[in-house]
Structures are given as structure tokens and as C-alpha cells.
PDB file of N, CA and C in Angstrom:
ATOM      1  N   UNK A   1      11.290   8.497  11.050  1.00  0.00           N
ATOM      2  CA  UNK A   1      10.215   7.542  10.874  1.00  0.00           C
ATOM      3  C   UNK A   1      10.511   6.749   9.589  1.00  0.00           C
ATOM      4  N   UNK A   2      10.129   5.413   9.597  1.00  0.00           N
ATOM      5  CA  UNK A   2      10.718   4.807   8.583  1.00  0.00           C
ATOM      6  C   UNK A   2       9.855   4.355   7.849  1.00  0.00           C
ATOM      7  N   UNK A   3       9.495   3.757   6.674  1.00  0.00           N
ATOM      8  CA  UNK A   3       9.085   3.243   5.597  1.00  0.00           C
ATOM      9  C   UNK A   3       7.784   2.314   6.261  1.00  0.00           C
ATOM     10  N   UNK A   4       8.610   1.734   7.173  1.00  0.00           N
ATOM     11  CA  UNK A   4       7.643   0.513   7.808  1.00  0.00           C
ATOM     12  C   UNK A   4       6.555   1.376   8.580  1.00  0.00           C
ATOM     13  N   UNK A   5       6.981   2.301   9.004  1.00  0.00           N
ATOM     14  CA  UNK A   5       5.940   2.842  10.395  1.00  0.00           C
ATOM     15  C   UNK A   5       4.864   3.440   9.856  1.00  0.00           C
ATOM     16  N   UNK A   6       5.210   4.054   8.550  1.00  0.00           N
ATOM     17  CA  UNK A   6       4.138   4.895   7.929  1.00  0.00           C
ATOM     18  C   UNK A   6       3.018   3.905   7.348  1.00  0.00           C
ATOM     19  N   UNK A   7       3.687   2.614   7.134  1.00  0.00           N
ATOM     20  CA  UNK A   7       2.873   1.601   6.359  1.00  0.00           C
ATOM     21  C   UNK A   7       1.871   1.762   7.010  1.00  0.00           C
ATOM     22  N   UNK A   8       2.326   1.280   8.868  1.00  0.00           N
ATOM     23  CA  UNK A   8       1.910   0.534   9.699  1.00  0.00           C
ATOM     24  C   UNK A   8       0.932   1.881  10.250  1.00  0.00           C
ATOM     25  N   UNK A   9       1.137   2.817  10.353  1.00  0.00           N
ATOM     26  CA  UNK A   9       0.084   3.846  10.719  1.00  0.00           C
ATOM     27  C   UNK A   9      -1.170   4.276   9.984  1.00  0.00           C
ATOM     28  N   UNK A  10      -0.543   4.020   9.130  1.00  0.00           N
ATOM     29  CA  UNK A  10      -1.628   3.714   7.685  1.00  0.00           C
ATOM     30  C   UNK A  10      -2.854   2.433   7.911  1.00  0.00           C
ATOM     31  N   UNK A  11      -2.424   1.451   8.222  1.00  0.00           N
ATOM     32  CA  UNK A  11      -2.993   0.343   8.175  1.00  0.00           C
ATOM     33  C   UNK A  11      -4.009   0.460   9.543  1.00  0.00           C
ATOM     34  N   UNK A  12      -2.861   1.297  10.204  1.00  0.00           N
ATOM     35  CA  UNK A  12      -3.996   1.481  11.568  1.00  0.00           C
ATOM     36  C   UNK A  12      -5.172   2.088  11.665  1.00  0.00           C
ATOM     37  N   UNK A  13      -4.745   3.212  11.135  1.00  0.00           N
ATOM     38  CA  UNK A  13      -5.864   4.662  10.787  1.00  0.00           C
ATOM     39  C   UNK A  13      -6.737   4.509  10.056  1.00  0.00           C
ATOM     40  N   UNK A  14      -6.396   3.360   8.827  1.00  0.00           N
ATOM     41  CA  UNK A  14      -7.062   3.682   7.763  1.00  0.00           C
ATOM     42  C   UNK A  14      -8.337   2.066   8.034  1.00  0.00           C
ATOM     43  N   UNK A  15      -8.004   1.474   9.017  1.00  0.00           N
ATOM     44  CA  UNK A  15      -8.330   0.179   9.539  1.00  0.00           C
ATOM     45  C   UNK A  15      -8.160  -0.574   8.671  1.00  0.00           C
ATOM     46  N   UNK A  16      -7.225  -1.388   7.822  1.00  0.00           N
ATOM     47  CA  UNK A  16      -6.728  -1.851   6.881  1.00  0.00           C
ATOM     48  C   UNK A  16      -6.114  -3.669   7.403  1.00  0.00           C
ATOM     49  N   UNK A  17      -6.413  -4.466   6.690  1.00  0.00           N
ATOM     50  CA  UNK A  17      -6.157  -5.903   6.676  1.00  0.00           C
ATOM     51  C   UNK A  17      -5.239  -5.737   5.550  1.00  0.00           C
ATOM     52  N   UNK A  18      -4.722  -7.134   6.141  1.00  0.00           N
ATOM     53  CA  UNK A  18      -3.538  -7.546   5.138  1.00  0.00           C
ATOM     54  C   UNK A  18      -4.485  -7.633   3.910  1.00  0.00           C
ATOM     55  N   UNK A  19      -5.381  -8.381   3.465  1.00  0.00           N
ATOM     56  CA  UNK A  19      -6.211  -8.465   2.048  1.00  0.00           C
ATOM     57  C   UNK A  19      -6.254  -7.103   1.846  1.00  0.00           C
ATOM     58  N   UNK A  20      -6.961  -6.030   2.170  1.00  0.00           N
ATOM     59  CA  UNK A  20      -6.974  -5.133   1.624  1.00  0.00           C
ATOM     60  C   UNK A  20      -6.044  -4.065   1.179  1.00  0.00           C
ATOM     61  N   UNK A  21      -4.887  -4.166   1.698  1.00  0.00           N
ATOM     62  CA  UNK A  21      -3.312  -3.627   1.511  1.00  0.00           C
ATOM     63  C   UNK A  21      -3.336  -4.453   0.279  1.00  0.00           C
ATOM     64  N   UNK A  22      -3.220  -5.866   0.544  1.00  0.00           N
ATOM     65  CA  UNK A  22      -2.841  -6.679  -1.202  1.00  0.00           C
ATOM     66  C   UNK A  22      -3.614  -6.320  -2.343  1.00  0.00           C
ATOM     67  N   UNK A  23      -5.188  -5.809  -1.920  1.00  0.00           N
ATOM     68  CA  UNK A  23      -6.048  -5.311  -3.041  1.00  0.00           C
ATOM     69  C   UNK A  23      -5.595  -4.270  -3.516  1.00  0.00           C
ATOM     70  N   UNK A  24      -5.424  -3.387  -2.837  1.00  0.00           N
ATOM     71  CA  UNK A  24      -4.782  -1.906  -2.922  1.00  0.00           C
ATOM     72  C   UNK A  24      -3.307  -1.643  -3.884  1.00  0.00           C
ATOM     73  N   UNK A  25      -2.654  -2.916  -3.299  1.00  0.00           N
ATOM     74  CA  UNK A  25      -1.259  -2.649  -4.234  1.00  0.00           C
ATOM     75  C   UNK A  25      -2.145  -3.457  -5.469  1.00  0.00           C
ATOM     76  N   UNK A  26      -2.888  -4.024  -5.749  1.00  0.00           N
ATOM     77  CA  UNK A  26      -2.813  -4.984  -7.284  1.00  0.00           C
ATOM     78  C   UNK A  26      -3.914  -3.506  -7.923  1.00  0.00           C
ATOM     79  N   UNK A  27      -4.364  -2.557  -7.539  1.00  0.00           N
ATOM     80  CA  UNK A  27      -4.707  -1.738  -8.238  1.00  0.00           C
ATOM     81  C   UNK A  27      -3.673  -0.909  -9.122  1.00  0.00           C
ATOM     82  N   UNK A  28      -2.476  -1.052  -8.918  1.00  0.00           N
ATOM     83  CA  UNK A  28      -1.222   0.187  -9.063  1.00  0.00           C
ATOM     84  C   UNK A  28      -0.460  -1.136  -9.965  1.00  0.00           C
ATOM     85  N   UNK A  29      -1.240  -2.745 -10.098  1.00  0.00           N
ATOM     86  CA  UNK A  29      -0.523  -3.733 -10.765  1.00  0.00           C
ATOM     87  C   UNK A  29       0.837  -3.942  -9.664  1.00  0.00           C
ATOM     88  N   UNK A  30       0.820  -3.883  -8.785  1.00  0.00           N
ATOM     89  CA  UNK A  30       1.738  -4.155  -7.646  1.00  0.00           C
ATOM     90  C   UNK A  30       1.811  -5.108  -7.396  1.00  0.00           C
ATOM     91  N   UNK A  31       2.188  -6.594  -7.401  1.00  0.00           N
ATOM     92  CA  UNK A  31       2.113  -8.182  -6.641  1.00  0.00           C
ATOM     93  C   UNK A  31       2.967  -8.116  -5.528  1.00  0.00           C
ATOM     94  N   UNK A  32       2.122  -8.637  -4.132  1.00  0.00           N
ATOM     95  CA  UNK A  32       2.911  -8.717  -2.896  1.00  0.00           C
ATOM     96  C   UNK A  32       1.948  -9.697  -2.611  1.00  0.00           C
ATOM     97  N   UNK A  33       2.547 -10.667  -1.923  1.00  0.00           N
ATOM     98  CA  UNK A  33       2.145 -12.098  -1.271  1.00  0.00           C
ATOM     99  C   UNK A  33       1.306 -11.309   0.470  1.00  0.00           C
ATOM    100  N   UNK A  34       0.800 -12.445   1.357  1.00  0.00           N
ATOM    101  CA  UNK A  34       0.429 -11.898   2.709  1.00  0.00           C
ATOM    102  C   UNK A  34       1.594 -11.784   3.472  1.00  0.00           C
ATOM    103  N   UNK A  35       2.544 -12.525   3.259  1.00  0.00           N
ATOM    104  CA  UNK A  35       3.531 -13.186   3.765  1.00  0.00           C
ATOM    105  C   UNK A  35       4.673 -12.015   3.877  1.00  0.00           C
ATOM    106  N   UNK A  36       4.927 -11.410   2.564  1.00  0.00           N
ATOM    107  CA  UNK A  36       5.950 -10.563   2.375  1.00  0.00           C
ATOM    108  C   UNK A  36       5.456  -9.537   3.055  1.00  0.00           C
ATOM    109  N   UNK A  37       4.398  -8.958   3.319  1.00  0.00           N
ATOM    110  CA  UNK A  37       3.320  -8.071   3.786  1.00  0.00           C
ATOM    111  C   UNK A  37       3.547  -8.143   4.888  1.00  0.00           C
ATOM    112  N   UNK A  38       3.507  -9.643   5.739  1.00  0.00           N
ATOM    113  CA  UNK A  38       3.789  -9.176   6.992  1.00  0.00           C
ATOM    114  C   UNK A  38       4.988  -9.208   7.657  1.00  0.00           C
ATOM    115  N   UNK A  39       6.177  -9.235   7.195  1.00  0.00           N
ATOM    116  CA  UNK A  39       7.023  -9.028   6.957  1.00  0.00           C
ATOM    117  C   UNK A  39       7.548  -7.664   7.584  1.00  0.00           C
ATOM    118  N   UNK A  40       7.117  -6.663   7.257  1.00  0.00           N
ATOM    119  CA  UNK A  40       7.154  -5.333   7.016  1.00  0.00           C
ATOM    120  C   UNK A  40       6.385  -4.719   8.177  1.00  0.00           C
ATOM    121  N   UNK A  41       5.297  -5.516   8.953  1.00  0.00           N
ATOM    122  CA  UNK A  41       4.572  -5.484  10.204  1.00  0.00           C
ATOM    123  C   UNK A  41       5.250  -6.279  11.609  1.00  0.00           C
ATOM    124  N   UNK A  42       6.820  -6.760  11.056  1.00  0.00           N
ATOM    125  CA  UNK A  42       7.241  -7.824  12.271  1.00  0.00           C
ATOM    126  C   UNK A  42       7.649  -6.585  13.137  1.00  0.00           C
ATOM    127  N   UNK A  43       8.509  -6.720  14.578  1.00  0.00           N
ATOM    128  CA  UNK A  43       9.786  -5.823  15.048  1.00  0.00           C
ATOM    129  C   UNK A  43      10.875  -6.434  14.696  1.00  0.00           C
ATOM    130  N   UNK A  44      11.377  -4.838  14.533  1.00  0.00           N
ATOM    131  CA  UNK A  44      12.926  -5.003  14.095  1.00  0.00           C
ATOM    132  C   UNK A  44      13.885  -6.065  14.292  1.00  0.00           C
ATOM    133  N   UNK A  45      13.672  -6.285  15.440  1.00  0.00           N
ATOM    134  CA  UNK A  45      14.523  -7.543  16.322  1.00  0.00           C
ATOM    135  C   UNK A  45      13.886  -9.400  15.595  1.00  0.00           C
ATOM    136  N   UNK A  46      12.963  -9.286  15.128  1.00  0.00           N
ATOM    137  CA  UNK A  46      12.609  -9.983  14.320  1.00  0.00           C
ATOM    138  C   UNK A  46      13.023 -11.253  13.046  1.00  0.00           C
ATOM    139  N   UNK A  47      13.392 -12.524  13.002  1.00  0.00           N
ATOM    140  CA  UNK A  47      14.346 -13.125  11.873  1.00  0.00           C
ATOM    141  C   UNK A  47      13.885 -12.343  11.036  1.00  0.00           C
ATOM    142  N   UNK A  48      12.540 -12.766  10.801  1.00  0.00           N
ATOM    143  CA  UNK A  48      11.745 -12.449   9.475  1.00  0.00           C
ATOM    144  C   UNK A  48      11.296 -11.083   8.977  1.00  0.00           C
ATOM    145  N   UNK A  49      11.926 -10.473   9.880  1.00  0.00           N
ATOM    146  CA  UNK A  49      11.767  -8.354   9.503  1.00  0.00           C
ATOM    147  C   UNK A  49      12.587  -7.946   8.088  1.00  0.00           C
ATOM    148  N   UNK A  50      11.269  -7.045   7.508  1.00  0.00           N
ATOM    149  CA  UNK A  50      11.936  -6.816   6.412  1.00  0.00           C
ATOM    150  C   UNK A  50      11.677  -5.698   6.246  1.00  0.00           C
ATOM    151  N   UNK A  51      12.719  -4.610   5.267  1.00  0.00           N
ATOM    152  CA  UNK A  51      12.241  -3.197   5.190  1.00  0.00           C
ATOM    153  C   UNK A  51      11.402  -3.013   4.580  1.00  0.00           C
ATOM    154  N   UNK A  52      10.577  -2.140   4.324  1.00  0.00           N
ATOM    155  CA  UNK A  52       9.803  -1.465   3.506  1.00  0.00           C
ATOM    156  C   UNK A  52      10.536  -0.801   2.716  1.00  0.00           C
ATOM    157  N   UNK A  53      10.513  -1.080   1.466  1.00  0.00           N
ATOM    158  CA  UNK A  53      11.280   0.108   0.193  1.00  0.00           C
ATOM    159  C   UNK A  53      10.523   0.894  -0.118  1.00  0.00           C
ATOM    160  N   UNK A  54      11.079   2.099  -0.712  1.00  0.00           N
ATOM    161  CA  UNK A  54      10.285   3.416  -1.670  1.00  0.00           C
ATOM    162  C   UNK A  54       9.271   2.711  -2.112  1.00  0.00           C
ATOM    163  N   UNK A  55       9.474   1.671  -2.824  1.00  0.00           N
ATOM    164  CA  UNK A  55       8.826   1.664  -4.215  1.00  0.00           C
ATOM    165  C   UNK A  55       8.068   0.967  -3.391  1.00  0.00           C
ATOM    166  N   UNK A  56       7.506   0.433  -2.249  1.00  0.00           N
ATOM    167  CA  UNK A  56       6.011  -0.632  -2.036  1.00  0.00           C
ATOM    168  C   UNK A  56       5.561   0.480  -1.342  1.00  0.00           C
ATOM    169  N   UNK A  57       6.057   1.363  -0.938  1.00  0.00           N
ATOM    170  CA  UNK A  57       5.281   2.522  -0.415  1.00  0.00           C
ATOM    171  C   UNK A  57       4.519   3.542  -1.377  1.00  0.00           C
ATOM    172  N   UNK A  58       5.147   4.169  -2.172  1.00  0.00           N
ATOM    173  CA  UNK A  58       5.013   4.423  -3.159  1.00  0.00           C
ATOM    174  C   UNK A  58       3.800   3.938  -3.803  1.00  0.00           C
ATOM    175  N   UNK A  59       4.082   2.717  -4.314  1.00  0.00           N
ATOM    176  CA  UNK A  59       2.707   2.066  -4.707  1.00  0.00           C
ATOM    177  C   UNK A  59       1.486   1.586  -4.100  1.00  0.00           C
ATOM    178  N   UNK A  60       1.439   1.514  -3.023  1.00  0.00           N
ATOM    179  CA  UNK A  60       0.491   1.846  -2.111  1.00  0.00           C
ATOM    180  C   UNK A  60       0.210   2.986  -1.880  1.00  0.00           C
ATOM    181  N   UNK A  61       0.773   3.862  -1.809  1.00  0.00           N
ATOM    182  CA  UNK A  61       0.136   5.541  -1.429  1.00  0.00           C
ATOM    183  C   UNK A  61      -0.598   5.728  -2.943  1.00  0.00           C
ATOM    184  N   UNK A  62      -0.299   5.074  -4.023  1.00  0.00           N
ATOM    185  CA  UNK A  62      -0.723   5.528  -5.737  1.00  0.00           C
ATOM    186  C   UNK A  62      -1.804   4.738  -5.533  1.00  0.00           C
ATOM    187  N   UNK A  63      -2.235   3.549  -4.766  1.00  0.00           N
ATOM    188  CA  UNK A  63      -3.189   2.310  -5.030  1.00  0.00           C
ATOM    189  C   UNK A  63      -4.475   2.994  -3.994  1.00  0.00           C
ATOM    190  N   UNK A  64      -3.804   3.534  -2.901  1.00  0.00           N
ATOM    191  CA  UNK A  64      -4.619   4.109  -1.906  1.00  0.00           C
ATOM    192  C   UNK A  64      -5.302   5.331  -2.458  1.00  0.00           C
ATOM    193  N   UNK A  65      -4.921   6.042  -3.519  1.00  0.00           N
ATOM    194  CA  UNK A  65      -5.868   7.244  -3.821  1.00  0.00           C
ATOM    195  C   UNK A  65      -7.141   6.633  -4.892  1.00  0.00           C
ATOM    196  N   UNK A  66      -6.298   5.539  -5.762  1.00  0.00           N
ATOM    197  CA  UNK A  66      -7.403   5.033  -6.408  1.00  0.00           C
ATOM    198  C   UNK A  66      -8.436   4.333  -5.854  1.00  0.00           C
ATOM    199  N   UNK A  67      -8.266   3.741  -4.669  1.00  0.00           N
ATOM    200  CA  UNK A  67      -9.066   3.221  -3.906  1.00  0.00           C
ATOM    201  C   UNK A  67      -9.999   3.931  -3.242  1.00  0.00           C
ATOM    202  N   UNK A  68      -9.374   5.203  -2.995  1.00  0.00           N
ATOM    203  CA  UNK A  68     -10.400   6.213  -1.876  1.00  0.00           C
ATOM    204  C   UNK A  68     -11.215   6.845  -3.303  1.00  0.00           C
ATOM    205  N   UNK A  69     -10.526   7.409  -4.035  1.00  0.00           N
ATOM    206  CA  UNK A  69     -11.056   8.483  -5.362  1.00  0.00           C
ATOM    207  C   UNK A  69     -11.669   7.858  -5.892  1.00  0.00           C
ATOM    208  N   UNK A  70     -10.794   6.860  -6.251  1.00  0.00           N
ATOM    209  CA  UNK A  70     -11.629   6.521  -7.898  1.00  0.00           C
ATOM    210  C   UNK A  70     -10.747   6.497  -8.998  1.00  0.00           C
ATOM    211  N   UNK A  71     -10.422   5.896 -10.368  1.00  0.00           N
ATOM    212  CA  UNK A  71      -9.287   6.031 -11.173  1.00  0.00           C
ATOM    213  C   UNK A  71      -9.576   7.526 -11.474  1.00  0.00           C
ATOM    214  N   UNK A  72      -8.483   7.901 -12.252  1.00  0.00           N
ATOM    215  CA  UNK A  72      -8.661   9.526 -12.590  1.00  0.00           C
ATOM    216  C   UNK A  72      -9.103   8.995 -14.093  1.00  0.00           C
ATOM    217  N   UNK A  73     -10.661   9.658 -14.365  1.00  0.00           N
ATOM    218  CA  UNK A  73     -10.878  10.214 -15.509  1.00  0.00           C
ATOM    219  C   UNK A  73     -10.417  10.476 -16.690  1.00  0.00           C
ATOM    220  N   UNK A  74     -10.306   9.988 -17.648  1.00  0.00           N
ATOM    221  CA  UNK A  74      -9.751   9.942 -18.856  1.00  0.00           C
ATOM    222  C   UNK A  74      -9.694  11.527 -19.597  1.00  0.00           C
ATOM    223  N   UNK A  75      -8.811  12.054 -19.702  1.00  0.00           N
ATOM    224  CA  UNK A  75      -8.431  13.009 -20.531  1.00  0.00           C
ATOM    225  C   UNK A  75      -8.548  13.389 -22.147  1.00  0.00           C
ATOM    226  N   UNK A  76      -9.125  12.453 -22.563  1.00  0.00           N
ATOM    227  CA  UNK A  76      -9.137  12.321 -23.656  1.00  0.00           C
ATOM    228  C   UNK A  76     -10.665  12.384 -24.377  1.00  0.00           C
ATOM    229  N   UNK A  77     -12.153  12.445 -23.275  1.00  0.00           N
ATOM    230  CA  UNK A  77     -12.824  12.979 -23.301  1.00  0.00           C
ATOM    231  C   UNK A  77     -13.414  13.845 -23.937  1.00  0.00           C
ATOM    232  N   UNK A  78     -14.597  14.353 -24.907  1.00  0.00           N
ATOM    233  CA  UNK A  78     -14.604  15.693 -25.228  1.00  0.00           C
ATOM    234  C   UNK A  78     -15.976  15.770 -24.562  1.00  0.00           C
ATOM    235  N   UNK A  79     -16.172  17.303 -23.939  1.00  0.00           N
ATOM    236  CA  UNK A  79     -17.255  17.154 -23.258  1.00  0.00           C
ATOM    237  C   UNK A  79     -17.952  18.478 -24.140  1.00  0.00           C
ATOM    238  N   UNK A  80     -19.245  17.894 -24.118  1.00  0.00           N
ATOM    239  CA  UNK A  80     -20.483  18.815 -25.056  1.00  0.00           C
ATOM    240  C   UNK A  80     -21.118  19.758 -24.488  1.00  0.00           C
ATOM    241  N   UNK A  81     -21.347  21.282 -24.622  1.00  0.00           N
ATOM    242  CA  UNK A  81     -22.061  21.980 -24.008  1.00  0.00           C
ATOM    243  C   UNK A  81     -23.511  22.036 -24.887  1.00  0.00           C
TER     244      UNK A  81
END
């Protein structure tokens, strides 16, 4: 399974638009156009097919927890009993 499919199963499952994939990566400071985005949604056989790399996956799976969670909590905190 490749880079692209997981995107694309993702996007399915998770019912996901191109805007909200682009929101998702600019949480992780990620810049991706719609364009390059769909790209990555063409078939293979495709001019305009492009792979999916580690790293836009990657940063989407990091953009997608902040999105579902929430940022993680600052550590630096002191909490009062």
C-alpha cells in the first residue's frame, strides 16, 4: 500500500475535503497548494500523478492528531494542589 492510498483512505474515512487536508497540514506549518493535493488523488496512469512522500504524510498524520486532540499541553506548567 502506498503513500497515496493511505492519504486517500484517510480522506475517505475521515470524510475529508481538499480545504480541510490543507487546514490540517498548515497546523504542523506544512504549505501545500489544492492543486499539489490533488495530485496525489489522480491514477497512476495519470500526466499529472504525483507521489506522496514520507514527509506530507507524516505531516498530516502530526496535523491530524492536533486537529482531532487538540495541541498537547504545555509542559512547563506547574500545577497547584
Amino acid at each position: 500500500m502506498t503513500n497515496n492510498d493511505i492519504l486517500k483512505k484517510l480522506r475517505v474515512a475521515l470524510k475529508l475535503r481538499d480545504s480541510d487536508i490543507v487546514d490540517i497540514l498548515k497546523l504542523v506549518d506544512f504549505r501545500i497548494s489544492k492543486s499539489e493535493l490533488g495530485a496525489f488523488f489522480r491514477r497512476e496512469d495519470h500526466p499529472k500523478y504525483m507521489e506522496c512522500g514520507d514527509q506530507v504524510l507524516r505531516n498530516f498524520l502530526n496535523g491530524l492528531i492536533i486537529h482531532l486532540r487538540g495541541p498537547m499541553p504545555s509542559k512547563n506548567k506547574k500545577t497547584s494542589i
